[in-house]
């Protein structure tokens, strides 16, 4: 299967993802292909729903201090549940499903997460900084929530106007 990124305002992004029950070849293939599309799109996080699969699965690949991504630091989370939160922080977020738009979003500073790996083994992680923000952004996707849903009413209206204009321009360039 060749995966493509589902972009806002596609309604699939509002869907709630389902618990993964089978940790089989099909799941592994999906995760491998999600990694390919995430890296080739310059992403650092991707949820399965962003490629049209309603599975509670996500990937994170935070760049190192030299701003480089390595498969060695790839984190795959299946059925993640945030079990602890503390503090608040604000970060300018972007999303592969909302191209060319970045906005400040408030998130928890530190979190703890329980999840399963691709083979169904139970894992837990404590995260802060960019990893914590990225996990919260991706876990929101599994609930059908986008970072633009967290904007104020006036900022959201401005976004809708800008985004529609941008989509029109994109269409014109394709003609
Ligand atoms: C902090 C905040 C949000 C996240 C979620 C993961 N987000 C991404 O991976 C966003 C990637 C992204 C990549 C783009 O492409 C390029 O930069 C070439 C991009 O730009 C365009 O679409 C034109 C926008 C977003 C993790 C951590
Ligand atoms: Co996103």
mmCIF file of C-alpha atoms and ligand atoms in Angstrom:
data_model
loop_
_atom_site.group_PDB
_atom_site.id
_atom_site.type_symbol
_atom_site.label_atom_id
_atom_site.label_comp_id
_atom_site.label_asym_id
_atom_site.label_seq_id
_atom_site.Cartn_x
_atom_site.Cartn_y
_atom_site.Cartn_z
ATOM 1 C CA UNK A 1 0.000 0.000 0.000
ATOM 2 C CA UNK A 2 1.217 3.489 -0.807
ATOM 3 C CA UNK A 3 0.215 5.841 1.987
ATOM 4 C CA UNK A 4 -0.713 9.476 1.514
ATOM 5 C CA UNK A 5 -1.273 12.105 4.190
ATOM 6 C CA UNK A 6 -4.912 13.001 4.850
ATOM 7 C CA UNK A 7 -5.217 16.792 4.968
ATOM 8 C CA UNK A 8 -7.665 19.109 6.746
ATOM 9 C CA UNK A 9 -10.619 19.554 6.181
ATOM 10 C CA UNK A 10 -10.937 15.829 5.384
ATOM 11 C CA UNK A 11 -13.589 14.423 7.789
ATOM 12 C CA UNK A 12 -11.535 11.297 8.482
ATOM 13 C CA UNK A 13 -9.367 13.418 10.777
ATOM 14 C CA UNK A 14 -12.390 13.779 13.135
ATOM 15 C CA UNK A 15 -12.754 9.991 13.553
ATOM 16 C CA UNK A 16 -11.902 8.230 16.818
ATOM 17 C CA UNK A 17 -9.270 5.554 16.352
ATOM 18 C CA UNK A 18 -9.858 2.004 17.569
ATOM 19 C CA UNK A 19 -7.850 -0.099 20.002
ATOM 20 C CA UNK A 20 -5.315 -2.313 18.236
ATOM 21 C CA UNK A 21 -5.959 -5.982 19.080
ATOM 22 C CA UNK A 22 -3.720 -7.749 16.560
ATOM 23 C CA UNK A 23 0.031 -7.194 16.627
ATOM 24 C CA UNK A 24 0.598 -8.879 13.308
ATOM 25 C CA UNK A 25 2.408 -8.441 9.982
ATOM 26 C CA UNK A 26 -0.282 -6.064 8.756
ATOM 27 C CA UNK A 27 0.316 -3.708 11.708
ATOM 28 C CA UNK A 28 4.087 -3.906 11.184
ATOM 29 C CA UNK A 29 3.689 -3.058 7.499
ATOM 30 C CA UNK A 30 1.484 -0.079 8.346
ATOM 31 C CA UNK A 31 4.036 1.208 10.893
ATOM 32 C CA UNK A 32 6.924 0.771 8.426
ATOM 33 C CA UNK A 33 5.049 2.640 5.706
ATOM 34 C CA UNK A 34 3.980 5.372 8.131
ATOM 35 C CA UNK A 35 7.657 5.872 8.975
ATOM 36 C CA UNK A 36 8.535 6.240 5.283
ATOM 37 C CA UNK A 37 5.825 8.819 4.653
ATOM 38 C CA UNK A 38 6.602 10.734 7.878
ATOM 39 C CA UNK A 39 10.319 11.035 7.083
ATOM 40 C CA UNK A 40 9.803 11.854 3.402
ATOM 41 C CA UNK A 41 7.361 14.620 4.457
ATOM 42 C CA UNK A 42 9.792 16.085 7.040
ATOM 43 C CA UNK A 43 7.539 15.113 9.937
ATOM 44 C CA UNK A 44 8.492 14.298 13.518
ATOM 45 C CA UNK A 45 5.192 12.733 14.509
ATOM 46 C CA UNK A 46 2.408 10.874 12.713
ATOM 47 C CA UNK A 47 -0.794 9.121 13.828
ATOM 48 C CA UNK A 48 -2.346 6.275 11.801
ATOM 49 C CA UNK A 49 -5.510 8.313 11.200
ATOM 50 C CA UNK A 50 -3.358 10.805 9.250
ATOM 51 C CA UNK A 51 -2.851 8.111 6.637
ATOM 52 C CA UNK A 52 -6.506 7.009 6.795
ATOM 53 C CA UNK A 53 -6.193 4.095 9.259
ATOM 54 C CA UNK A 54 -8.404 4.238 12.376
ATOM 55 C CA UNK A 55 -5.945 2.405 14.607
ATOM 56 C CA UNK A 56 -4.612 3.718 17.934
ATOM 57 C CA UNK A 57 -1.059 3.820 16.626
ATOM 58 C CA UNK A 58 1.429 6.676 16.329
ATOM 59 C CA UNK A 59 5.077 7.381 15.575
ATOM 60 C CA UNK A 60 7.470 9.950 17.027
ATOM 61 C CA UNK A 61 10.961 10.752 15.832
ATOM 62 C CA UNK A 62 12.334 13.785 17.630
ATOM 63 C CA UNK A 63 15.475 15.308 16.018
ATOM 64 C CA UNK A 64 18.705 15.278 18.070
ATOM 65 C CA UNK A 65 20.779 18.308 19.154
ATOM 66 C CA UNK A 66 22.163 18.542 15.568
ATOM 67 C CA UNK A 67 18.582 18.644 14.266
ATOM 68 C CA UNK A 68 18.986 15.178 12.737
ATOM 69 C CA UNK A 69 16.485 12.330 12.850
ATOM 70 C CA UNK A 70 17.602 8.744 13.266
ATOM 71 C CA UNK A 71 15.602 5.518 13.173
ATOM 72 C CA UNK A 72 17.410 4.637 16.433
ATOM 73 C CA UNK A 73 15.286 7.201 18.268
ATOM 74 C CA UNK A 74 12.009 6.230 16.586
ATOM 75 C CA UNK A 75 9.227 5.605 19.109
ATOM 76 C CA UNK A 76 6.185 3.569 18.056
ATOM 77 C CA UNK A 77 3.211 3.754 20.409
ATOM 78 C CA UNK A 78 0.240 1.430 20.126
ATOM 79 C CA UNK A 79 -2.825 2.033 22.342
ATOM 80 C CA UNK A 80 -1.172 4.919 24.260
ATOM 81 C CA UNK A 81 -2.797 6.259 27.440
ATOM 82 C CA UNK A 82 -1.537 9.393 29.211
ATOM 83 C CA UNK A 83 -1.525 8.480 32.908
ATOM 84 C CA UNK A 84 0.066 11.550 34.499
ATOM 85 C CA UNK A 85 0.379 15.235 33.618
ATOM 86 C CA UNK A 86 2.059 18.196 35.294
ATOM 87 C CA UNK A 87 2.814 21.842 34.528
ATOM 88 C CA UNK A 88 1.944 23.806 31.419
ATOM 89 C CA UNK A 89 3.993 24.934 28.440
ATOM 90 C CA UNK A 90 3.345 26.648 25.111
ATOM 91 C CA UNK A 91 4.902 25.638 21.793
ATOM 92 C CA UNK A 92 4.383 26.656 18.178
ATOM 93 C CA UNK A 93 2.979 23.474 16.633
ATOM 94 C CA UNK A 94 2.648 22.260 13.077
ATOM 95 C CA UNK A 95 0.953 19.187 11.625
ATOM 96 C CA UNK A 96 1.459 17.264 8.380
ATOM 97 C CA UNK A 97 -2.348 17.219 8.003
ATOM 98 C CA UNK A 98 -2.556 21.023 8.224
ATOM 99 C CA UNK A 99 0.291 22.036 5.873
ATOM 100 C CA UNK A 100 1.965 25.455 6.109
ATOM 101 C CA UNK A 101 0.237 26.507 9.320
ATOM 102 C CA UNK A 102 1.900 26.903 12.703
ATOM 103 C CA UNK A 103 0.376 28.242 15.903
ATOM 104 C CA UNK A 104 1.069 28.399 19.636
ATOM 105 C CA UNK A 105 -0.710 25.689 21.612
ATOM 106 C CA UNK A 106 -0.706 25.132 25.378
ATOM 107 C CA UNK A 107 0.125 21.601 26.534
ATOM 108 C CA UNK A 108 1.201 19.821 29.710
ATOM 109 C CA UNK A 109 4.912 20.206 30.406
ATOM 110 C CA UNK A 110 5.560 16.670 31.658
ATOM 111 C CA UNK A 111 3.577 13.499 31.111
ATOM 112 C CA UNK A 112 3.718 9.762 31.699
ATOM 113 C CA UNK A 113 2.329 7.359 29.106
ATOM 114 C CA UNK A 114 1.490 3.661 29.071
ATOM 115 C CA UNK A 115 1.487 2.036 25.646
ATOM 116 C CA UNK A 116 2.306 -1.127 23.732
ATOM 117 C CA UNK A 117 5.094 -1.677 21.231
ATOM 118 C CA UNK A 118 4.581 -3.269 17.784
ATOM 119 C CA UNK A 119 4.715 -6.746 19.337
ATOM 120 C CA UNK A 120 2.155 -5.985 22.049
ATOM 121 C CA UNK A 121 4.662 -5.644 24.913
ATOM 122 C CA UNK A 122 3.541 -3.189 27.628
ATOM 123 C CA UNK A 123 5.753 -0.103 27.977
ATOM 124 C CA UNK A 124 5.748 3.154 29.880
ATOM 125 C CA UNK A 125 7.608 6.382 29.366
ATOM 126 C CA UNK A 126 7.994 9.706 31.143
ATOM 127 C CA UNK A 127 8.390 12.645 28.764
ATOM 128 C CA UNK A 128 9.055 16.365 28.889
ATOM 129 C CA UNK A 129 10.053 19.005 26.340
ATOM 130 C CA UNK A 130 9.383 18.427 22.643
ATOM 131 C CA UNK A 131 8.700 14.695 23.099
ATOM 132 C CA UNK A 132 5.955 15.446 25.638
ATOM 133 C CA UNK A 133 4.352 18.025 23.321
ATOM 134 C CA UNK A 134 4.574 15.717 20.302
ATOM 135 C CA UNK A 135 3.001 12.793 22.210
ATOM 136 C CA UNK A 136 0.075 14.984 23.339
ATOM 137 C CA UNK A 137 -0.409 16.281 19.760
ATOM 138 C CA UNK A 138 -0.446 12.715 18.358
ATOM 139 C CA UNK A 139 -2.654 11.258 21.128
ATOM 140 C CA UNK A 140 -5.153 14.046 20.333
ATOM 141 C CA UNK A 141 -5.254 12.772 16.714
ATOM 142 C CA UNK A 142 -6.428 9.381 18.041
ATOM 143 C CA UNK A 143 -9.429 11.198 19.580
ATOM 144 C CA UNK A 144 -10.144 13.118 16.365
ATOM 145 C CA UNK A 145 -8.708 16.342 17.782
ATOM 146 C CA UNK A 146 -6.426 18.629 15.746
ATOM 147 C CA UNK A 147 -4.208 21.369 17.170
ATOM 148 C CA UNK A 148 -6.331 23.944 15.335
ATOM 149 C CA UNK A 149 -9.306 22.799 17.482
ATOM 150 C CA UNK A 150 -7.449 24.315 20.444
ATOM 151 C CA UNK A 151 -7.216 27.822 18.981
ATOM 152 C CA UNK A 152 -9.306 30.723 20.259
ATOM 153 C CA UNK A 153 -12.493 31.523 18.291
ATOM 154 C CA UNK A 154 -10.947 34.549 16.568
ATOM 155 C CA UNK A 155 -7.669 32.775 15.727
ATOM 156 C CA UNK A 156 -9.587 29.810 14.330
ATOM 157 C CA UNK A 157 -11.675 32.081 12.082
ATOM 158 C CA UNK A 158 -8.501 33.741 10.818
ATOM 159 C CA UNK A 159 -6.968 30.312 10.178
ATOM 160 C CA UNK A 160 -10.019 29.113 8.189
ATOM 161 C CA UNK A 161 -9.811 32.183 5.957
ATOM 162 C CA UNK A 162 -6.031 31.869 5.402
ATOM 163 C CA UNK A 163 -6.238 28.114 4.825
ATOM 164 C CA UNK A 164 -9.064 28.379 2.268
ATOM 165 C CA UNK A 165 -7.104 31.029 0.377
ATOM 166 C CA UNK A 166 -4.015 28.843 0.405
ATOM 167 C CA UNK A 167 -5.955 25.834 -0.890
ATOM 168 C CA UNK A 168 -7.381 27.914 -3.747
ATOM 169 C CA UNK A 169 -3.852 29.036 -4.680
ATOM 170 C CA UNK A 170 -2.600 25.448 -4.554
ATOM 171 C CA UNK A 171 -5.411 24.365 -6.915
ATOM 172 C CA UNK A 172 -4.583 27.161 -9.347
ATOM 173 C CA UNK A 173 -0.898 26.173 -9.416
ATOM 174 C CA UNK A 174 -1.863 22.566 -10.226
ATOM 175 C CA UNK A 175 -3.902 23.643 -13.304
HETATM 176 C C1 LIG B 1 5.705 19.619 18.256
HETATM 177 C C2 LIG B 1 4.505 20.002 17.756
HETATM 178 C C3 LIG B 1 3.789 19.174 16.931
HETATM 179 C C4 LIG B 1 4.262 17.927 16.637
HETATM 180 C C5 LIG B 1 3.452 17.018 15.780
HETATM 181 C C6 LIG B 1 4.163 16.541 14.561
HETATM 182 N N1 LIG B 1 4.201 17.541 13.552
HETATM 183 C C7 LIG B 1 4.940 17.439 12.421
HETATM 184 O O1 LIG B 1 5.633 16.460 12.257
HETATM 185 C C8 LIG B 1 4.843 18.540 11.456
HETATM 186 C C9 LIG B 1 5.517 18.523 10.329
HETATM 187 C C10 LIG B 1 5.426 19.535 9.292
HETATM 188 C C11 LIG B 1 6.298 19.441 8.201
HETATM 189 C C12 LIG B 1 6.226 20.361 7.155
HETATM 190 O O2 LIG B 1 7.019 20.235 6.055
HETATM 191 C C13 LIG B 1 8.258 20.856 5.957
HETATM 192 O O3 LIG B 1 8.704 21.491 6.888
HETATM 193 C C14 LIG B 1 8.987 20.663 4.704
HETATM 194 C C15 LIG B 1 5.309 21.380 7.205
HETATM 195 O O4 LIG B 1 5.343 22.333 6.163
HETATM 196 C C16 LIG B 1 4.447 22.297 5.154
HETATM 197 O O5 LIG B 1 3.522 21.559 5.197
HETATM 198 C C17 LIG B 1 4.645 23.240 4.049
HETATM 199 C C18 LIG B 1 4.430 21.465 8.250
HETATM 200 C C19 LIG B 1 4.477 20.537 9.307
HETATM 201 C C20 LIG B 1 5.468 17.540 17.131
HETATM 202 C C21 LIG B 1 6.184 18.385 17.959
HETATM 203 CO CO1 LIG B 2 -0.759 16.397 13.593
#
